[in-house]
């Protein structure tokens, strides 16, 4: 079954690559749509260079800093909102505002307050924060009240109840928010770099490729963003899965 699934996924990818290739062949103006082969050639040319890895490191460091800061802040604010209604009332309009305001508006406003080099940190943080906050708060509110009553009746210490009841039930919500948040962090962080143009970033490389109509390089950097984001997400999800198994095993 596993092999059948992988074969189907590979076939779907090959289908869309073929559509991409036919599209590139059908358009007379080659600079409008680079072919898969041209994109691959540009990518192979970029990977061995020191500049490539410097740009990937520059962007990844800042985007992940915003992502993990949002995880920590989202969990803390969700916990505070679950136990203190005034906090929940105060935070709700702020989260709704962050979700409603376009990313581009945040980026332009943020350029007034922070250096362009740190813009991706702030924007990634803002885009991920509401996702984590909403998911964790929902998880806390959906925790089985009968289990909590039982813990209270048997005078189970809060630390033990936290590990045995709260965390296992909130964990799936948290994991889901992390999966969604990682993709949002990369999308918004790179968008911030394209507008802010910090030196040595992936966003700057994307903008330069677009400026000089280097479509192959533009597609290659886009592929890099997808691949790097996917790798970080896969690694992080594996770590979360391992932590989830420890929770299910009752390790405190």
Coordinates of N, CA and C in Angstrom, one line a residue:
X1 N 0.8 -1.2 0.0 CA 0.0 0.0 0.0 C 0.9 1.3 0.0
X2 N 1.9 1.2 0.8 CA 2.8 2.4 0.9 C 3.5 2.7 -0.5
X3 N 3.9 1.6 -1.2 CA 4.5 1.8 -2.5 C 3.5 2.3 -3.5
X4 N 2.3 1.9 -3.4 CA 1.2 2.3 -4.4 C 1.0 3.8 -4.2
X5 N 1.0 4.2 -2.9 CA 0.8 5.6 -2.6 C 1.9 6.5 -3.2
X6 N 3.1 6.0 -3.0 CA 4.3 6.8 -3.5 C 4.3 6.8 -5.0
X7 N 3.9 5.7 -5.6 CA 3.9 5.7 -7.1 C 2.8 6.7 -7.6
X8 N 1.7 6.8 -7.0 CA 0.6 7.7 -7.4 C 1.1 9.2 -7.2
X9 N 1.8 9.4 -6.1 CA 2.3 10.8 -5.8 C 3.3 11.2 -6.9
X10 N 4.2 10.2 -7.2 CA 5.2 10.5 -8.2 C 4.6 10.7 -9.6
X11 N 3.6 10.0 -9.9 CA 2.9 10.1 -11.2 C 2.2 11.5 -11.2
X12 N 1.6 11.9 -10.1 CA 1.0 13.3 -10.1 C 2.0 14.4 -10.3
X13 N 3.2 14.2 -9.7 CA 4.2 15.2 -9.8 C 4.7 15.3 -11.3
X14 N 4.9 14.1 -11.8 CA 5.4 14.0 -13.2 C 4.4 14.6 -14.2
X15 N 3.1 14.4 -13.9 CA 2.0 15.0 -14.7 C 2.1 16.5 -14.8
X16 N 2.3 17.1 -13.6 CA 2.3 18.6 -13.5 C 3.6 19.1 -14.1
X17 N 4.7 18.4 -13.9 CA 6.0 18.8 -14.6 C 5.8 18.8 -16.1
X18 N 5.1 17.8 -16.6 CA 4.8 17.7 -18.0 C 4.0 18.9 -18.5
X19 N 3.0 19.2 -17.7 CA 2.1 20.4 -18.0 C 3.0 21.7 -18.1
X20 N 3.9 21.8 -17.1 CA 4.8 22.9 -17.0 C 5.7 23.0 -18.3
X21 N 6.2 21.8 -18.7 CA 7.1 21.8 -19.9 C 6.3 22.2 -21.1
X22 N 5.1 21.6 -21.3 CA 4.3 22.0 -22.5 C 4.0 23.5 -22.5
X23 N 3.7 24.0 -21.3 CA 3.4 25.4 -21.2 C 4.6 26.3 -21.6
X24 N 5.8 25.9 -21.2 CA 7.0 26.6 -21.5 C 7.2 26.5 -23.0
X25 N 7.0 25.4 -23.6 CA 7.2 25.2 -25.1 C 6.2 26.0 -25.9
X26 N 5.0 26.2 -25.3 CA 3.9 26.8 -26.1 C 4.0 28.4 -26.1
X27 N 4.8 28.9 -25.1 CA 4.9 30.4 -25.0 C 6.1 30.8 -25.8
X28 N 6.0 31.6 -26.8 CA 7.1 32.1 -27.6 C 8.1 32.9 -26.8
X29 N 7.7 33.7 -25.9 CA 8.6 34.6 -25.1 C 9.1 33.7 -24.0
X30 N 10.3 33.3 -24.1 CA 10.9 32.3 -23.2 C 11.1 32.9 -21.8
X31 N 11.2 34.3 -21.7 CA 11.4 34.9 -20.4 C 10.2 34.9 -19.5
X32 N 9.0 34.6 -20.1 CA 7.8 34.6 -19.4 C 7.6 33.3 -18.5
X33 N 8.1 32.2 -19.0 CA 8.0 30.9 -18.3 C 9.2 30.0 -18.6
X34 N 10.0 29.8 -17.6 CA 11.2 29.0 -17.7 C 10.7 27.5 -17.7
X35 N 11.4 26.7 -18.5 CA 11.1 25.3 -18.5 C 11.7 24.6 -17.3
X36 N 11.2 23.4 -17.0 CA 11.7 22.6 -15.9 C 13.2 22.3 -16.0
X37 N 13.7 22.1 -17.2 CA 15.1 21.8 -17.4 C 16.0 23.0 -17.1
X38 N 15.5 24.2 -17.6 CA 16.2 25.4 -17.4 C 16.2 25.8 -15.9
X39 N 15.1 25.5 -15.2 CA 15.1 25.8 -13.8 C 16.1 24.9 -13.1
X40 N 16.1 23.6 -13.5 CA 17.0 22.6 -12.8 C 18.5 23.0 -13.1
X41 N 18.8 23.5 -14.3 CA 20.1 23.9 -14.6 C 20.6 25.1 -13.7
X42 N 19.6 26.1 -13.6 CA 19.9 27.2 -12.7 C 20.1 26.8 -11.2
X43 N 19.3 25.8 -10.8 CA 19.4 25.4 -9.4 C 20.7 24.6 -9.2
X44 N 21.1 23.8 -10.1 CA 22.4 23.1 -10.0 C 23.5 24.0 -10.0
X45 N 23.4 25.1 -10.7 CA 24.5 26.1 -10.7 C 24.5 26.9 -9.4
X46 N 23.4 27.1 -8.8 CA 23.3 27.9 -7.6 C 23.9 27.1 -6.3
X47 N 23.5 25.9 -6.2 CA 23.7 25.1 -5.0 C 25.2 25.1 -4.6
X48 N 26.2 24.9 -5.5 CA 27.6 24.8 -5.0 C 28.2 26.1 -4.6
X49 N 27.5 27.2 -4.8 CA 28.1 28.5 -4.5 C 28.0 28.9 -3.0
X50 N 28.9 29.6 -2.5 CA 28.9 30.0 -1.1 C 27.7 31.1 -0.9
X51 N 27.5 31.9 -1.9 CA 26.4 32.9 -1.8 C 25.1 32.3 -1.6
X52 N 24.9 31.1 -2.3 CA 23.6 30.4 -2.2 C 23.3 30.0 -0.7
X53 N 24.3 29.4 -0.1 CA 24.2 28.9 1.3 C 24.1 30.1 2.3
X54 N 24.8 31.2 2.0 CA 24.7 32.4 2.8 C 23.3 32.9 2.8
X55 N 22.7 33.0 1.6 CA 21.3 33.5 1.5 C 20.3 32.6 2.2
X56 N 20.5 31.3 2.0 CA 19.6 30.3 2.7 C 19.7 30.4 4.2
X57 N 20.9 30.5 4.7 CA 21.1 30.6 6.1 C 20.6 31.9 6.7
X58 N 20.8 33.0 5.9 CA 20.3 34.4 6.4 C 18.8 34.3 6.5
X59 N 18.1 33.9 5.5 CA 16.6 33.9 5.5 C 16.1 32.8 6.5
X60 N 16.7 31.6 6.5 CA 16.2 30.6 7.4 C 16.3 31.0 8.9
X61 N 17.4 31.6 9.2 CA 17.6 32.0 10.6 C 16.6 33.0 11.1
X62 N 16.2 33.9 10.3 CA 15.3 35.0 10.7 C 13.8 34.5 10.6
X63 N 13.5 33.7 9.6 CA 12.1 33.2 9.5 C 11.9 32.2 10.7
X64 N 12.8 31.3 11.0 CA 12.6 30.4 12.1 C 12.6 31.1 13.4
X65 N 13.4 32.2 13.5 CA 13.3 32.9 14.8 C 11.9 33.5 15.0
X66 N 11.3 34.0 13.9 CA 9.9 34.5 14.1 C 9.0 33.4 14.3
X67 N 9.2 32.2 13.7 CA 8.3 31.1 13.9 C 8.3 30.6 15.3
X68 N 9.5 30.3 15.8 CA 9.6 29.8 17.2 C 9.1 30.8 18.3
X69 N 9.4 32.1 18.0 CA 8.9 33.1 18.9 C 7.4 33.1 19.0
X70 N 6.8 32.9 17.8 CA 5.3 32.9 17.7 C 4.8 31.7 18.4
X71 N 5.5 30.5 18.3 CA 5.0 29.3 19.0 C 5.0 29.6 20.5
X72 N 6.1 30.2 21.1 CA 6.2 30.4 22.5 C 5.1 31.4 22.9
X73 N 5.0 32.5 22.2 CA 4.0 33.6 22.6 C 2.6 33.1 22.5
X74 N 2.3 32.3 21.4 CA 1.0 31.8 21.2 C 0.5 30.9 22.3
X75 N 1.4 30.0 22.7 CA 1.1 29.0 23.8 C 0.9 29.8 25.1
X76 N 1.7 30.7 25.4 CA 1.6 31.5 26.7 C 0.3 32.3 26.7
X77 N 0.0 33.0 25.6 CA -1.2 33.8 25.5 C -2.4 33.0 25.5
X78 N -2.4 31.8 24.9 CA -3.6 30.9 24.9 C -3.8 30.4 26.3
X79 N -2.8 30.0 27.0 CA -2.9 29.5 28.4 C -3.5 30.6 29.3
X80 N -3.0 31.8 29.1 CA -3.5 33.0 29.9 C -4.9 33.3 29.6
X81 N -5.3 33.2 28.3 CA -6.7 33.5 27.9 C -7.6 32.4 28.4
X82 N -7.2 31.1 28.5 CA -8.0 30.1 28.9 C -8.4 30.2 30.4
X83 N -7.4 30.7 31.2 CA -7.6 30.8 32.6 C -8.1 32.2 33.1
X84 N -7.9 33.2 32.3 CA -8.3 34.5 32.7 C -9.2 35.2 31.6
X85 N -10.5 35.3 31.9 CA -11.3 35.8 30.8 C -11.0 37.3 30.4
X86 N -10.6 38.2 31.3 CA -10.2 39.5 30.9 C -9.1 39.5 29.8
X87 N -8.1 38.6 30.0 CA -7.0 38.4 29.0 C -7.6 38.0 27.7
X88 N -8.5 37.0 27.7 CA -9.1 36.5 26.4 C -9.9 37.7 25.7
X89 N -10.6 38.4 26.5 CA -11.4 39.5 25.9 C -10.5 40.6 25.3
X90 N -9.3 40.9 26.0 CA -8.4 41.9 25.4 C -7.7 41.4 24.2
X91 N -7.3 40.1 24.2 CA -6.5 39.6 23.1 C -7.3 39.3 21.8
X92 N -8.6 39.0 22.0 CA -9.4 38.6 20.8 C -9.4 39.6 19.7
X93 N -9.7 40.9 19.9 CA -9.6 41.8 18.8 C -8.3 42.0 18.2
X94 N -7.2 41.8 19.0 CA -5.9 41.9 18.5 C -5.6 40.8 17.5
X95 N -6.0 39.6 17.8 CA -5.8 38.5 16.9 C -6.6 38.6 15.7
X96 N -7.8 39.1 15.8 CA -8.7 39.3 14.7 C -8.1 40.3 13.7
X97 N -7.5 41.4 14.3 CA -6.9 42.4 13.5 C -5.7 41.9 12.7
X98 N -4.8 41.1 13.4 CA -3.7 40.5 12.7 C -4.1 39.6 11.6
X99 N -5.2 38.8 11.8 CA -5.6 37.9 10.7 C -6.2 38.7 9.6
X100 N -6.8 39.9 9.8 CA -7.6 40.6 8.8 C -6.7 41.5 8.0
X101 N -5.6 42.1 8.6 CA -4.8 43.0 7.8 C -3.9 42.3 6.8
X102 N -3.8 42.7 5.6 CA -3.0 42.1 4.5 C -1.5 42.0 4.9
X103 N -0.9 41.0 4.5 CA 0.6 40.9 4.8 C 1.4 42.0 4.3
X104 N 1.0 42.5 3.1 CA 1.8 43.6 2.5 C 1.7 44.9 3.4
X105 N 0.5 45.1 3.9 CA 0.3 46.3 4.8 C 1.2 46.2 6.0
X106 N 1.3 45.0 6.6 CA 2.1 44.8 7.8 C 3.6 45.0 7.4
X107 N 4.0 44.6 6.3 CA 5.4 44.7 5.9 C 5.8 46.2 5.7
X108 N 4.9 46.9 5.0 CA 5.2 48.3 4.8 C 5.2 49.1 6.1
X109 N 4.3 48.8 7.0 CA 4.2 49.5 8.3 C 5.5 49.1 9.1
X110 N 5.8 47.8 9.0 CA 6.9 47.4 9.9 C 8.3 48.0 9.4
X111 N 8.4 48.3 8.1 CA 9.6 49.0 7.7 C 9.9 50.3 8.3
X112 N 8.8 50.9 8.9 CA 9.0 52.1 9.7 C 9.6 51.9 11.0
X113 N 9.5 50.7 11.5 CA 9.9 50.4 12.9 C 11.1 49.5 13.0
X114 N 11.4 48.7 12.1 CA 12.5 47.7 12.2 C 13.4 47.8 11.0
X115 N 14.6 47.4 11.1 CA 15.6 47.3 10.0 C 15.1 46.2 9.0
X116 N 15.4 46.4 7.8 CA 15.0 45.5 6.8 C 15.6 44.1 7.0
X117 N 16.8 44.0 7.6 CA 17.4 42.7 7.9 C 16.6 41.9 8.9
X118 N 15.8 42.6 9.8 CA 15.0 41.9 10.8 C 13.5 41.8 10.5
X119 N 13.2 42.3 9.3 CA 11.8 42.4 8.9 C 11.1 41.0 8.9
X120 N 11.8 40.0 8.4 CA 11.2 38.7 8.2 C 10.9 38.1 9.6
X121 N 11.7 38.4 10.6 CA 11.4 37.9 12.0 C 10.1 38.4 12.4
X122 N 9.8 39.7 12.3 CA 8.6 40.3 12.8 C 7.4 39.8 12.0
X123 N 7.5 39.8 10.7 CA 6.4 39.4 9.9 C 6.0 37.9 10.1
X124 N 7.0 37.0 10.1 CA 6.8 35.6 10.4 C 6.1 35.4 11.7
X125 N 6.6 36.2 12.7 CA 6.0 36.1 14.1 C 4.5 36.5 14.0
X126 N 4.2 37.6 13.3 CA 2.8 38.1 13.3 C 1.9 37.1 12.6
X127 N 2.4 36.5 11.5 CA 1.5 35.6 10.7 C 1.3 34.3 11.4
X128 N 2.2 33.8 12.2 CA 2.1 32.5 12.9 C 1.4 32.6 14.2
X129 N 1.5 33.8 14.9 CA 1.0 33.9 16.2 C -0.5 33.6 16.3
X130 N -1.4 34.2 15.5 CA -2.8 33.9 15.6 C -3.2 32.5 15.4
X131 N -2.4 31.8 14.5 CA -2.7 30.4 14.2 C -2.4 29.5 15.4
X132 N -1.3 29.8 16.1 CA -0.9 29.0 17.3 C -1.9 29.3 18.4
X133 N -2.1 30.6 18.6 CA -3.0 31.0 19.7 C -4.4 30.4 19.6
X134 N -5.0 30.5 18.4 CA -6.3 30.0 18.2 C -6.4 28.5 18.4
X135 N -5.4 27.8 17.9 CA -5.4 26.3 18.0 C -5.2 25.8 19.4
X136 N -4.2 26.4 20.1 CA -4.0 26.0 21.5 C -5.1 26.3 22.4
X137 N -5.7 27.5 22.2 CA -6.8 27.9 23.0 C -8.0 26.9 22.8
X138 N -8.2 26.6 21.6 CA -9.3 25.6 21.3 C -9.0 24.3 21.9
X139 N -7.7 23.8 21.9 CA -7.4 22.6 22.5 C -7.6 22.6 24.0
X140 N -7.2 23.7 24.6 CA -7.4 23.8 26.1 C -8.9 23.8 26.4
X141 N -9.7 24.5 25.6 CA -11.2 24.5 25.9 C -11.9 23.2 25.6
X142 N -11.3 22.4 24.7 CA -11.9 21.1 24.4 C -11.4 19.9 25.3
X143 N -10.5 20.3 26.3 CA -10.0 19.2 27.1 C -11.1 18.6 27.9
X144 N -11.1 17.3 28.1 CA -12.1 16.5 28.8 C -12.3 17.0 30.2
X145 N -13.5 17.6 30.5 CA -13.8 18.1 31.8 C -13.9 17.0 32.9
X146 N -14.4 15.9 32.4 CA -14.5 14.8 33.4 C -13.2 14.3 33.9
X147 N -12.2 14.3 33.1 CA -10.8 13.9 33.5 C -10.3 15.0 34.5
X148 N -10.6 16.2 34.2 CA -10.1 17.3 35.1 C -10.8 17.2 36.4
X149 N -12.1 16.9 36.4 CA -12.8 16.7 37.7 C -12.3 15.5 38.5
X150 N -11.9 14.5 37.8 CA -11.4 13.3 38.5 C -10.0 13.7 39.1
X151 N -9.2 14.4 38.4 CA -7.9 14.9 38.9 C -8.1 15.7 40.2
X152 N -9.2 16.5 40.1 CA -9.4 17.4 41.3 C -9.9 16.5 42.5
X153 N -10.8 15.6 42.2 CA -11.3 14.7 43.3 C -10.1 13.9 44.0
X154 N -9.2 13.4 43.1 CA -8.1 12.6 43.7 C -6.9 13.4 44.1
X155 N -7.1 14.8 44.0 CA -6.0 15.7 44.5 C -4.7 15.4 43.7
X156 N -4.8 15.2 42.4 CA -3.6 15.0 41.6 C -2.9 16.4 41.5
X157 N -1.6 16.4 41.7 CA -0.9 17.7 41.6 C -1.0 18.3 40.2
X158 N -1.0 19.6 40.1 CA -1.2 20.3 38.8 C -0.1 19.8 37.8
X159 N 1.2 19.7 38.3 CA 2.2 19.3 37.3 C 1.9 17.9 36.7
X160 N 1.4 17.0 37.5 CA 1.1 15.7 37.0 C -0.1 15.7 36.1
X161 N -1.1 16.6 36.4 CA -2.3 16.7 35.6 C -1.9 17.4 34.2
X162 N -1.0 18.3 34.3 CA -0.5 18.9 33.1 C 0.0 17.9 32.1
X163 N 0.9 17.0 32.6 CA 1.5 16.0 31.7 C 0.5 14.9 31.3
X164 N -0.3 14.5 32.2 CA -1.2 13.4 32.0 C -2.5 13.7 31.3
X165 N -3.0 15.0 31.5 CA -4.3 15.3 30.9 C -4.2 16.4 29.9
X166 N -3.7 17.6 30.3 CA -3.7 18.8 29.5 C -2.9 18.6 28.2
X167 N -1.6 18.2 28.4 CA -0.7 18.2 27.2 C -1.2 17.1 26.2
X168 N -1.5 15.9 26.6 CA -1.9 14.9 25.6 C -3.1 15.4 24.7
X169 N -4.0 16.1 25.4 CA -5.3 16.5 24.7 C -5.1 17.8 23.8
X170 N -4.2 18.7 24.3 CA -3.9 19.9 23.6 C -2.9 19.7 22.4
X171 N -2.1 18.6 22.6 CA -1.0 18.4 21.7 C -1.4 18.3 20.2
X172 N -2.4 17.6 19.8 CA -2.8 17.5 18.4 C -3.1 18.9 17.8
X173 N -3.8 19.7 18.6 CA -4.1 21.1 18.1 C -2.8 21.9 17.9
X174 N -1.8 21.7 18.8 CA -0.6 22.4 18.7 C 0.2 21.9 17.5
X175 N 0.2 20.6 17.3 CA 1.0 20.1 16.1 C 0.4 20.6 14.8
X176 N -1.0 20.6 14.7 CA -1.6 21.1 13.5 C -1.3 22.6 13.3
X177 N -1.3 23.4 14.3 CA -0.9 24.8 14.2 C 0.5 24.9 13.7
X178 N 1.4 24.1 14.2 CA 2.8 24.1 13.8 C 3.0 23.8 12.3
X179 N 2.2 22.8 11.8 CA 2.3 22.4 10.4 C 1.8 23.6 9.5
X180 N 0.7 24.2 9.9 CA 0.2 25.3 9.1 C 1.1 26.5 9.2
X181 N 1.6 26.7 10.5 CA 2.4 27.9 10.7 C 3.7 27.9 10.0
X182 N 4.4 26.8 9.9 CA 5.7 26.7 9.2 C 5.6 27.2 7.8
X183 N 4.6 26.8 7.1 CA 4.4 27.2 5.7 C 4.1 28.7 5.6
X184 N 3.2 29.2 6.6 CA 2.9 30.6 6.6 C 4.2 31.5 6.9
X185 N 5.0 31.0 7.8 CA 6.2 31.7 8.2 C 7.1 31.9 7.0
X186 N 7.3 30.9 6.2 CA 8.2 31.0 5.0 C 7.6 31.9 4.0
X187 N 6.3 31.7 3.7 CA 5.6 32.6 2.7 C 5.7 34.1 3.1
X188 N 5.3 34.4 4.3 CA 5.3 35.8 4.7 C 6.7 36.3 4.9
X189 N 7.6 35.5 5.4 CA 9.0 35.9 5.6 C 9.7 36.3 4.3
X190 N 9.5 35.4 3.3 CA 10.1 35.7 2.0 C 9.4 36.9 1.4
X191 N 8.1 37.1 1.5 CA 7.4 38.3 1.0 C 8.0 39.5 1.6
X192 N 8.3 39.5 2.9 CA 8.9 40.6 3.6 C 10.2 40.9 3.1
X193 N 11.0 39.9 2.7 CA 12.3 40.2 2.2 C 12.3 40.7 0.8
X194 N 11.3 40.3 0.0 CA 11.1 40.8 -1.4 C 10.8 42.3 -1.4
X195 N 10.0 42.8 -0.3 CA 9.7 44.2 -0.2 C 10.8 45.0 0.5
X196 N 11.3 44.4 1.6 CA 12.4 45.1 2.3 C 13.7 45.0 1.7
X197 N 14.0 44.0 0.9 CA 15.3 43.8 0.2 C 16.5 43.9 1.1
X198 N 16.5 43.1 2.2 CA 17.7 43.0 3.0 C 18.9 42.3 2.3
X199 N 20.1 42.9 2.4 CA 21.2 42.3 1.7 C 21.5 40.9 2.1
X200 N 21.7 40.0 1.1 CA 22.1 38.6 1.4 C 20.9 37.7 1.7
X201 N 19.7 38.1 1.3 CA 18.5 37.3 1.6 C 18.0 36.6 0.3
X202 N 17.2 35.6 0.5 CA 16.6 34.9 -0.6 C 15.6 35.9 -1.3
X203 N 14.9 36.7 -0.5 CA 14.0 37.6 -1.1 C 14.7 38.6 -2.1
X204 N 15.9 39.1 -1.7 CA 16.6 40.0 -2.6 C 17.0 39.2 -3.9
X205 N 17.4 38.0 -3.8 CA 17.7 37.2 -5.0 C 16.5 37.1 -5.9
X206 N 15.3 36.8 -5.3 CA 14.1 36.7 -6.1 C 13.8 38.1 -6.8
X207 N 14.0 39.2 -6.1 CA 13.7 40.5 -6.7 C 14.7 40.8 -7.8
X208 N 15.9 40.5 -7.6 CA 16.9 40.7 -8.7 C 16.7 39.9 -9.9
X209 N 16.3 38.6 -9.7 CA 16.0 37.7 -10.8 C 14.8 38.3 -11.6
X210 N 13.8 38.8 -10.9 CA 12.6 39.4 -11.6 C 13.0 40.6 -12.3
X211 N 13.9 41.4 -11.7 CA 14.3 42.7 -12.2 C 15.0 42.6 -13.6
X212 N 15.9 41.6 -13.6 CA 16.7 41.3 -14.8 C 16.1 40.2 -15.7
X213 N 14.8 39.9 -15.5 CA 14.1 38.9 -16.3 C 14.8 37.6 -16.4
X214 N 15.5 37.2 -15.3 CA 16.1 35.9 -15.2 C 15.1 34.9 -14.7
X215 N 14.2 34.5 -15.6 CA 13.1 33.6 -15.2 C 13.5 32.3 -14.6
X216 N 14.5 31.7 -15.2 CA 15.0 30.4 -14.8 C 15.5 30.5 -13.3
X217 N 16.3 31.6 -13.1 CA 16.8 31.8 -11.7 C 15.6 32.1 -10.7
X218 N 14.6 32.8 -11.2 CA 13.5 33.1 -10.4 C 12.8 31.8 -10.0
X219 N 12.6 30.9 -10.9 CA 11.9 29.6 -10.6 C 12.8 28.8 -9.7
X220 N 14.2 28.9 -10.0 CA 15.1 28.1 -9.2 C 15.0 28.5 -7.7
X221 N 15.0 29.8 -7.4 CA 14.9 30.3 -6.1 C 13.6 29.9 -5.4
X222 N 12.5 30.0 -6.3 CA 11.2 29.6 -5.8 C 11.2 28.1 -5.3
X223 N 11.9 27.3 -6.2 CA 12.0 25.8 -5.8 C 12.8 25.7 -4.5
X224 N 13.8 26.5 -4.4 CA 14.6 26.4 -3.1 C 13.8 26.7 -1.9
X225 N 12.9 27.7 -2.0 CA 12.0 28.1 -0.9 C 11.1 26.9 -0.5
X226 N 10.5 26.3 -1.6 CA 9.6 25.2 -1.4 C 10.4 24.0 -0.7
X227 N 11.6 23.7 -1.2 CA 12.3 22.6 -0.7 C 12.8 22.8 0.7
X228 N 13.4 24.0 1.0 CA 13.9 24.3 2.3 C 12.8 24.3 3.3
X229 N 11.6 24.9 3.0 CA 10.5 25.0 3.8 C 10.0 23.6 4.1
X230 N 9.9 22.7 3.1 CA 9.5 21.3 3.3 C 10.4 20.5 4.2
X231 N 11.7 20.8 4.0 CA 12.7 20.0 4.8 C 12.5 20.4 6.3
X232 N 12.5 21.7 6.6 CA 12.3 22.2 8.0 C 11.0 21.7 8.6
X233 N 9.9 21.7 7.8 CA 8.6 21.2 8.2 C 8.7 19.7 8.5
X234 N 9.3 18.9 7.6 CA 9.4 17.5 7.9 C 10.2 17.2 9.1
X235 N 11.3 17.8 9.3 CA 12.1 17.6 10.5 C 11.4 18.0 11.8
X236 N 10.7 19.1 11.7 CA 10.0 19.6 12.9 C 8.9 18.7 13.3
X237 N 8.1 18.2 12.2 CA 7.0 17.3 12.5 C 7.5 16.0 13.1
X238 N 8.6 15.5 12.6 CA 9.2 14.3 13.2 C 9.5 14.5 14.6
X239 N 10.1 15.6 15.0 CA 10.4 15.9 16.4 C 9.2 16.0 17.2
X240 N 8.1 16.6 16.7 CA 6.9 16.7 17.4 C 6.2 15.3 17.6
X241 N 6.3 14.5 16.5 CA 5.8 13.1 16.6 C 6.5 12.3 17.7
X242 N 7.8 12.5 17.8 CA 8.6 11.8 18.8 C 8.1 12.3 20.2
X243 N 8.0 13.6 20.3 CA 7.5 14.2 21.6 C 6.1 13.7 22.0
X244 N 5.3 13.6 20.9 CA 3.9 13.1 21.2 C 3.9 11.6 21.6
X245 N 4.8 10.8 21.1 CA 4.9 9.4 21.6 C 5.3 9.4 23.0
X246 N 6.2 10.3 23.4 CA 6.6 10.3 24.8 C 5.4 10.7 25.7
X247 N 4.6 11.6 25.3 CA 3.5 12.0 26.0 C 2.5 10.9 26.2
X248 N 2.3 10.1 25.1 CA 1.3 9.0 25.2 C 1.9 7.9 26.1
X249 N 3.2 7.8 26.1 CA 3.8 6.8 27.0 C 3.9 7.2 28.5
X250 N 3.5 8.5 28.7 CA 3.4 8.9 30.1 C 4.7 9.4 30.7
X251 N 5.7 9.7 29.8 CA 7.0 10.2 30.3 C 6.9 11.6 30.7
X252 N 7.2 11.9 31.9 CA 7.2 13.3 32.3 C 8.5 13.9 32.5

